[in-house]
């Protein structure tokens, strides 16, 4: 453990880690603020791993452990797809695939006031941002970005939502553009919203295109970039030949 803590954190990035590994020594970051995502926790000056996976880093200062799993653990600033299950006077109860239901305050919308509270029926699909995620408490959500603007957040109408692993969600959100989305985008026009909680929403001009895009995405997780391209080409060849 001590050897790992003294090693440069760069040596762990994109490498497999397991619970108990110490990947960061905060004494080396005295003048920096480090953001921790899922799979990591702080113990004094050491940042340790809580779950097996790969250590990931995004500029300027966020670290997290990426693994493919069905269960989602909420983290602040995650963008997720939530399903409204109930509404109360002050908030909506939203299922985000976490250990507990999340709260979405009725005022957590751009320009939200008591006079223009949104109305969502049970089953409404929302694209939301996690703003609070404390252990032992229900997560809190918002339909605004950090500047208070609606941005892309809010209800997702029409289309089709399917469940995936958190690993597939992160792959779809990878930068530069994910190869499966790039390949599909060259063949058909579609809209997509990806939640880090393992939910994906797809919309297109026709139901057949929605099904085609959704099936291609669901089958892509274990395929290489070349295999994804081949799969997409074959799917469209079958359609054109039918």
mmCIF file of C-alpha atoms in Angstrom:
data_model
loop_
_atom_site.group_PDB
_atom_site.id
_atom_site.type_symbol
_atom_site.label_atom_id
_atom_site.label_comp_id
_atom_site.label_asym_id
_atom_site.label_seq_id
_atom_site.Cartn_x
_atom_site.Cartn_y
_atom_site.Cartn_z
ATOM 1 C CA UNK A 1 0.000 0.000 0.000
ATOM 2 C CA UNK A 2 2.713 2.453 0.978
ATOM 3 C CA UNK A 3 4.567 1.795 -2.269
ATOM 4 C CA UNK A 4 1.460 2.563 -4.285
ATOM 5 C CA UNK A 5 0.707 5.758 -2.393
ATOM 6 C CA UNK A 6 4.149 7.103 -3.183
ATOM 7 C CA UNK A 7 3.800 6.313 -6.889
ATOM 8 C CA UNK A 8 2.702 8.964 -9.357
ATOM 9 C CA UNK A 9 -1.112 8.842 -9.799
ATOM 10 C CA UNK A 10 -0.578 8.874 -13.563
ATOM 11 C CA UNK A 11 0.753 5.325 -13.327
ATOM 12 C CA UNK A 12 -2.698 4.084 -12.231
ATOM 13 C CA UNK A 13 -4.807 5.854 -14.868
ATOM 14 C CA UNK A 14 -6.511 3.366 -17.219
ATOM 15 C CA UNK A 15 -5.073 0.523 -15.142
ATOM 16 C CA UNK A 16 -7.004 -2.150 -13.250
ATOM 17 C CA UNK A 17 -7.441 -1.414 -9.541
ATOM 18 C CA UNK A 18 -9.068 -3.370 -6.712
ATOM 19 C CA UNK A 19 -10.562 -2.434 -3.322
ATOM 20 C CA UNK A 20 -7.858 -1.299 -0.907
ATOM 21 C CA UNK A 21 -5.485 0.085 -3.528
ATOM 22 C CA UNK A 22 -4.185 3.548 -2.611
ATOM 23 C CA UNK A 23 -4.045 5.541 -5.839
ATOM 24 C CA UNK A 24 -3.540 9.140 -4.672
ATOM 25 C CA UNK A 25 -1.517 10.802 -1.925
ATOM 26 C CA UNK A 26 -3.098 14.190 -1.214
ATOM 27 C CA UNK A 27 0.136 15.552 0.240
ATOM 28 C CA UNK A 28 1.260 15.799 -3.392
ATOM 29 C CA UNK A 29 -1.736 18.017 -4.216
ATOM 30 C CA UNK A 30 -1.428 20.693 -1.539
ATOM 31 C CA UNK A 31 -2.457 23.519 -3.887
ATOM 32 C CA UNK A 32 -5.067 21.631 -5.890
ATOM 33 C CA UNK A 33 -8.673 20.578 -5.397
ATOM 34 C CA UNK A 34 -9.315 16.956 -6.339
ATOM 35 C CA UNK A 35 -12.784 15.727 -7.291
ATOM 36 C CA UNK A 36 -13.605 12.102 -6.503
ATOM 37 C CA UNK A 37 -16.130 10.111 -8.503
ATOM 38 C CA UNK A 38 -17.572 6.667 -7.929
ATOM 39 C CA UNK A 39 -15.404 3.888 -6.525
ATOM 40 C CA UNK A 40 -13.023 6.106 -4.518
ATOM 41 C CA UNK A 41 -12.974 7.343 -0.935
ATOM 42 C CA UNK A 42 -10.712 9.531 1.187
ATOM 43 C CA UNK A 43 -8.989 8.326 4.347
ATOM 44 C CA UNK A 44 -6.861 11.133 5.772
ATOM 45 C CA UNK A 45 -4.391 12.027 2.976
ATOM 46 C CA UNK A 46 -4.904 8.816 1.023
ATOM 47 C CA UNK A 47 -7.441 8.178 -1.739
ATOM 48 C CA UNK A 48 -8.320 4.494 -1.844
ATOM 49 C CA UNK A 49 -10.337 2.234 -4.133
ATOM 50 C CA UNK A 50 -13.742 0.878 -3.090
ATOM 51 C CA UNK A 51 -14.581 -1.318 -6.091
ATOM 52 C CA UNK A 52 -12.729 -3.188 -8.803
ATOM 53 C CA UNK A 53 -12.386 -1.552 -12.207
ATOM 54 C CA UNK A 54 -10.153 0.880 -14.087
ATOM 55 C CA UNK A 55 -8.979 4.172 -12.622
ATOM 56 C CA UNK A 56 -10.096 7.029 -14.862
ATOM 57 C CA UNK A 57 -9.136 10.701 -14.968
ATOM 58 C CA UNK A 58 -10.700 13.710 -16.680
ATOM 59 C CA UNK A 59 -9.232 17.179 -16.800
ATOM 60 C CA UNK A 60 -8.742 19.209 -14.831
ATOM 61 C CA UNK A 61 -8.959 17.195 -11.623
ATOM 62 C CA UNK A 62 -11.549 14.396 -11.465
ATOM 63 C CA UNK A 63 -10.737 10.762 -10.695
ATOM 64 C CA UNK A 64 -13.094 7.784 -10.569
ATOM 65 C CA UNK A 65 -13.169 3.999 -10.926
ATOM 66 C CA UNK A 66 -14.977 2.785 -14.015
ATOM 67 C CA UNK A 67 -16.566 -0.634 -14.020
ATOM 68 C CA UNK A 68 -19.425 -2.277 -15.847
ATOM 69 C CA UNK A 69 -22.272 -3.020 -13.471
ATOM 70 C CA UNK A 70 -26.050 -2.862 -13.253
ATOM 71 C CA UNK A 71 -26.230 -1.106 -9.879
ATOM 72 C CA UNK A 72 -25.678 2.642 -9.927
ATOM 73 C CA UNK A 73 -24.121 4.609 -7.065
ATOM 74 C CA UNK A 74 -25.050 8.323 -7.371
ATOM 75 C CA UNK A 75 -22.245 10.899 -7.531
ATOM 76 C CA UNK A 76 -22.494 14.687 -7.583
ATOM 77 C CA UNK A 77 -22.532 16.159 -11.110
ATOM 78 C CA UNK A 78 -23.565 12.878 -12.724
ATOM 79 C CA UNK A 79 -26.079 13.317 -15.535
ATOM 80 C CA UNK A 80 -28.695 10.578 -15.298
ATOM 81 C CA UNK A 81 -32.045 9.464 -16.680
ATOM 82 C CA UNK A 82 -34.712 9.322 -14.004
ATOM 83 C CA UNK A 83 -38.285 8.055 -13.973
ATOM 84 C CA UNK A 84 -40.876 9.965 -11.936
ATOM 85 C CA UNK A 85 -42.626 7.599 -9.517
ATOM 86 C CA UNK A 86 -44.594 10.089 -7.403
ATOM 87 C CA UNK A 87 -45.104 13.819 -6.834
ATOM 88 C CA UNK A 88 -45.452 15.765 -3.594
ATOM 89 C CA UNK A 89 -46.028 19.384 -2.748
ATOM 90 C CA UNK A 90 -42.304 20.237 -2.598
ATOM 91 C CA UNK A 91 -40.630 17.641 -4.793
ATOM 92 C CA UNK A 92 -40.894 14.735 -7.189
ATOM 93 C CA UNK A 93 -39.717 11.258 -6.234
ATOM 94 C CA UNK A 94 -37.514 9.918 -9.003
ATOM 95 C CA UNK A 95 -36.067 6.465 -9.660
ATOM 96 C CA UNK A 96 -32.451 6.785 -10.865
ATOM 97 C CA UNK A 97 -31.490 3.099 -10.360
ATOM 98 C CA UNK A 98 -29.713 3.973 -7.120
ATOM 99 C CA UNK A 99 -30.089 2.409 -3.661
ATOM 100 C CA UNK A 100 -32.856 4.922 -2.832
ATOM 101 C CA UNK A 101 -35.289 7.181 -4.652
ATOM 102 C CA UNK A 102 -34.025 10.681 -5.427
ATOM 103 C CA UNK A 103 -35.706 14.022 -4.707
ATOM 104 C CA UNK A 104 -36.252 16.557 -7.480
ATOM 105 C CA UNK A 105 -37.434 19.844 -5.879
ATOM 106 C CA UNK A 106 -40.300 21.493 -7.749
ATOM 107 C CA UNK A 107 -38.212 24.688 -7.878
ATOM 108 C CA UNK A 108 -35.136 22.990 -9.378
ATOM 109 C CA UNK A 109 -36.041 24.222 -12.863
ATOM 110 C CA UNK A 110 -34.967 27.329 -14.759
ATOM 111 C CA UNK A 111 -37.181 30.188 -13.602
ATOM 112 C CA UNK A 112 -38.933 27.881 -11.172
ATOM 113 C CA UNK A 113 -41.431 29.573 -8.829
ATOM 114 C CA UNK A 114 -44.426 28.473 -6.804
ATOM 115 C CA UNK A 115 -46.675 29.821 -9.545
ATOM 116 C CA UNK A 116 -45.256 27.755 -12.391
ATOM 117 C CA UNK A 117 -44.519 24.376 -10.837
ATOM 118 C CA UNK A 118 -44.121 21.718 -13.561
ATOM 119 C CA UNK A 119 -46.533 18.804 -13.683
ATOM 120 C CA UNK A 120 -45.145 15.342 -14.329
ATOM 121 C CA UNK A 121 -47.166 12.155 -14.307
ATOM 122 C CA UNK A 122 -45.744 8.932 -12.884
ATOM 123 C CA UNK A 123 -43.595 7.291 -15.555
ATOM 124 C CA UNK A 124 -42.287 10.556 -17.040
ATOM 125 C CA UNK A 125 -38.667 10.198 -18.171
ATOM 126 C CA UNK A 126 -36.352 13.061 -17.163
ATOM 127 C CA UNK A 127 -32.766 13.968 -17.972
ATOM 128 C CA UNK A 128 -31.413 15.379 -14.697
ATOM 129 C CA UNK A 129 -28.235 16.324 -12.835
ATOM 130 C CA UNK A 130 -27.248 14.935 -9.412
ATOM 131 C CA UNK A 131 -26.525 17.847 -7.049
ATOM 132 C CA UNK A 132 -26.367 16.018 -3.707
ATOM 133 C CA UNK A 133 -25.297 12.423 -3.021
ATOM 134 C CA UNK A 134 -24.540 11.879 0.651
ATOM 135 C CA UNK A 135 -24.276 8.414 2.189
ATOM 136 C CA UNK A 136 -27.454 7.453 4.028
ATOM 137 C CA UNK A 137 -29.545 10.200 2.428
ATOM 138 C CA UNK A 138 -31.736 10.355 -0.648
ATOM 139 C CA UNK A 139 -29.909 11.959 -3.591
ATOM 140 C CA UNK A 140 -31.098 15.368 -4.780
ATOM 141 C CA UNK A 141 -31.549 16.231 -8.439
ATOM 142 C CA UNK A 142 -31.874 19.337 -10.576
ATOM 143 C CA UNK A 143 -33.099 20.158 -14.083
ATOM 144 C CA UNK A 144 -30.588 23.014 -14.352
ATOM 145 C CA UNK A 145 -26.886 23.238 -15.064
ATOM 146 C CA UNK A 146 -24.445 24.888 -12.654
ATOM 147 C CA UNK A 147 -25.342 28.333 -14.020
ATOM 148 C CA UNK A 148 -29.055 27.862 -13.388
ATOM 149 C CA UNK A 149 -30.007 27.276 -17.029
ATOM 150 C CA UNK A 150 -32.197 24.438 -18.261
ATOM 151 C CA UNK A 151 -29.580 23.498 -20.904
ATOM 152 C CA UNK A 152 -30.381 19.963 -22.071
ATOM 153 C CA UNK A 153 -32.149 18.908 -18.872
ATOM 154 C CA UNK A 154 -35.856 18.167 -18.576
ATOM 155 C CA UNK A 155 -38.448 15.669 -19.834
ATOM 156 C CA UNK A 156 -37.625 13.342 -22.726
ATOM 157 C CA UNK A 157 -40.680 12.832 -24.924
ATOM 158 C CA UNK A 158 -41.398 10.033 -27.386
ATOM 159 C CA UNK A 159 -38.485 7.773 -28.310
ATOM 160 C CA UNK A 160 -37.427 4.636 -26.459
ATOM 161 C CA UNK A 161 -35.515 4.150 -23.228
ATOM 162 C CA UNK A 162 -33.566 0.991 -22.425
ATOM 163 C CA UNK A 163 -31.464 -0.202 -19.509
ATOM 164 C CA UNK A 164 -27.740 -0.852 -19.928
ATOM 165 C CA UNK A 165 -24.686 -1.330 -17.745
ATOM 166 C CA UNK A 166 -22.894 1.697 -16.347
ATOM 167 C CA UNK A 167 -19.857 0.643 -18.399
ATOM 168 C CA UNK A 168 -21.803 0.947 -21.660
ATOM 169 C CA UNK A 169 -23.082 4.371 -20.608
ATOM 170 C CA UNK A 170 -19.560 5.621 -19.983
ATOM 171 C CA UNK A 171 -18.411 4.184 -23.305
ATOM 172 C CA UNK A 172 -21.180 6.085 -25.108
ATOM 173 C CA UNK A 173 -20.140 9.297 -23.347
ATOM 174 C CA UNK A 174 -16.444 8.851 -24.074
ATOM 175 C CA UNK A 175 -14.469 11.530 -25.891
ATOM 176 C CA UNK A 176 -13.753 11.740 -28.782
ATOM 177 C CA UNK A 177 -17.080 10.537 -30.153
ATOM 178 C CA UNK A 178 -17.860 6.927 -29.316
ATOM 179 C CA UNK A 179 -17.217 4.692 -32.341
ATOM 180 C CA UNK A 180 -20.656 3.016 -32.344
ATOM 181 C CA UNK A 181 -22.439 6.387 -32.296
ATOM 182 C CA UNK A 182 -20.134 7.707 -35.001
ATOM 183 C CA UNK A 183 -20.841 4.686 -37.212
ATOM 184 C CA UNK A 184 -24.613 4.922 -36.694
ATOM 185 C CA UNK A 185 -24.592 8.680 -37.275
ATOM 186 C CA UNK A 186 -23.211 8.129 -40.785
ATOM 187 C CA UNK A 187 -26.182 5.911 -41.625
ATOM 188 C CA UNK A 188 -29.210 7.445 -39.911
ATOM 189 C CA UNK A 189 -30.277 10.600 -38.041
ATOM 190 C CA UNK A 190 -31.208 10.094 -34.394
ATOM 191 C CA UNK A 191 -31.246 11.755 -30.979
ATOM 192 C CA UNK A 192 -29.722 10.183 -27.901
ATOM 193 C CA UNK A 193 -29.514 10.954 -24.176
ATOM 194 C CA UNK A 194 -27.179 8.835 -22.045
ATOM 195 C CA UNK A 195 -27.329 8.636 -18.264
ATOM 196 C CA UNK A 196 -24.368 7.535 -16.187
ATOM 197 C CA UNK A 197 -26.840 5.389 -14.266
ATOM 198 C CA UNK A 198 -27.106 2.920 -17.154
ATOM 199 C CA UNK A 199 -30.125 4.257 -18.999
ATOM 200 C CA UNK A 200 -30.163 5.313 -22.633
ATOM 201 C CA UNK A 201 -32.908 7.157 -24.558
ATOM 202 C CA UNK A 202 -33.064 7.072 -28.341
ATOM 203 C CA UNK A 203 -35.391 8.885 -30.722
ATOM 204 C CA UNK A 204 -35.516 8.896 -34.534
ATOM 205 C CA UNK A 205 -37.871 9.622 -37.416
ATOM 206 C CA UNK A 206 -39.369 6.132 -37.503
ATOM 207 C CA UNK A 207 -39.931 3.313 -34.984
ATOM 208 C CA UNK A 208 -37.809 0.985 -37.145
ATOM 209 C CA UNK A 209 -34.824 3.350 -36.925
ATOM 210 C CA UNK A 210 -35.278 3.678 -33.168
ATOM 211 C CA UNK A 211 -35.205 -0.117 -32.800
ATOM 212 C CA UNK A 212 -32.206 -0.464 -35.114
ATOM 213 C CA UNK A 213 -30.127 2.159 -33.287
ATOM 214 C CA UNK A 214 -31.093 0.819 -29.840
ATOM 215 C CA UNK A 215 -30.246 -2.780 -30.743
ATOM 216 C CA UNK A 216 -26.903 -1.765 -32.255
ATOM 217 C CA UNK A 217 -25.959 0.164 -29.121
ATOM 218 C CA UNK A 218 -26.975 -2.673 -26.790
ATOM 219 C CA UNK A 219 -24.850 -5.156 -28.761
ATOM 220 C CA UNK A 220 -21.788 -2.908 -28.943
ATOM 221 C CA UNK A 221 -20.370 -3.036 -25.407
ATOM 222 C CA UNK A 222 -18.134 -6.079 -25.870
ATOM 223 C CA UNK A 223 -17.106 -5.264 -29.459
ATOM 224 C CA UNK A 224 -13.970 -3.541 -30.680
ATOM 225 C CA UNK A 225 -14.148 -0.383 -32.794
ATOM 226 C CA UNK A 226 -13.717 -2.389 -36.015
ATOM 227 C CA UNK A 227 -16.315 -4.956 -34.942
ATOM 228 C CA UNK A 228 -18.804 -2.180 -34.172
ATOM 229 C CA UNK A 229 -18.357 -0.723 -37.657
ATOM 230 C CA UNK A 230 -18.834 -4.157 -39.254
ATOM 231 C CA UNK A 231 -21.975 -4.788 -37.202
ATOM 232 C CA UNK A 232 -23.527 -1.447 -38.238
ATOM 233 C CA UNK A 233 -22.715 -2.066 -41.922
ATOM 234 C CA UNK A 234 -24.320 -5.524 -41.785
ATOM 235 C CA UNK A 235 -27.455 -4.202 -40.069
ATOM 236 C CA UNK A 236 -28.057 -1.638 -42.783
ATOM 237 C CA UNK A 237 -27.229 -4.103 -45.561
ATOM 238 C CA UNK A 238 -29.967 -6.371 -44.253
ATOM 239 C CA UNK A 239 -32.461 -3.510 -44.187
ATOM 240 C CA UNK A 240 -31.603 -2.388 -47.694
ATOM 241 C CA UNK A 241 -31.825 -5.936 -48.963
ATOM 242 C CA UNK A 242 -35.218 -6.648 -47.384
#
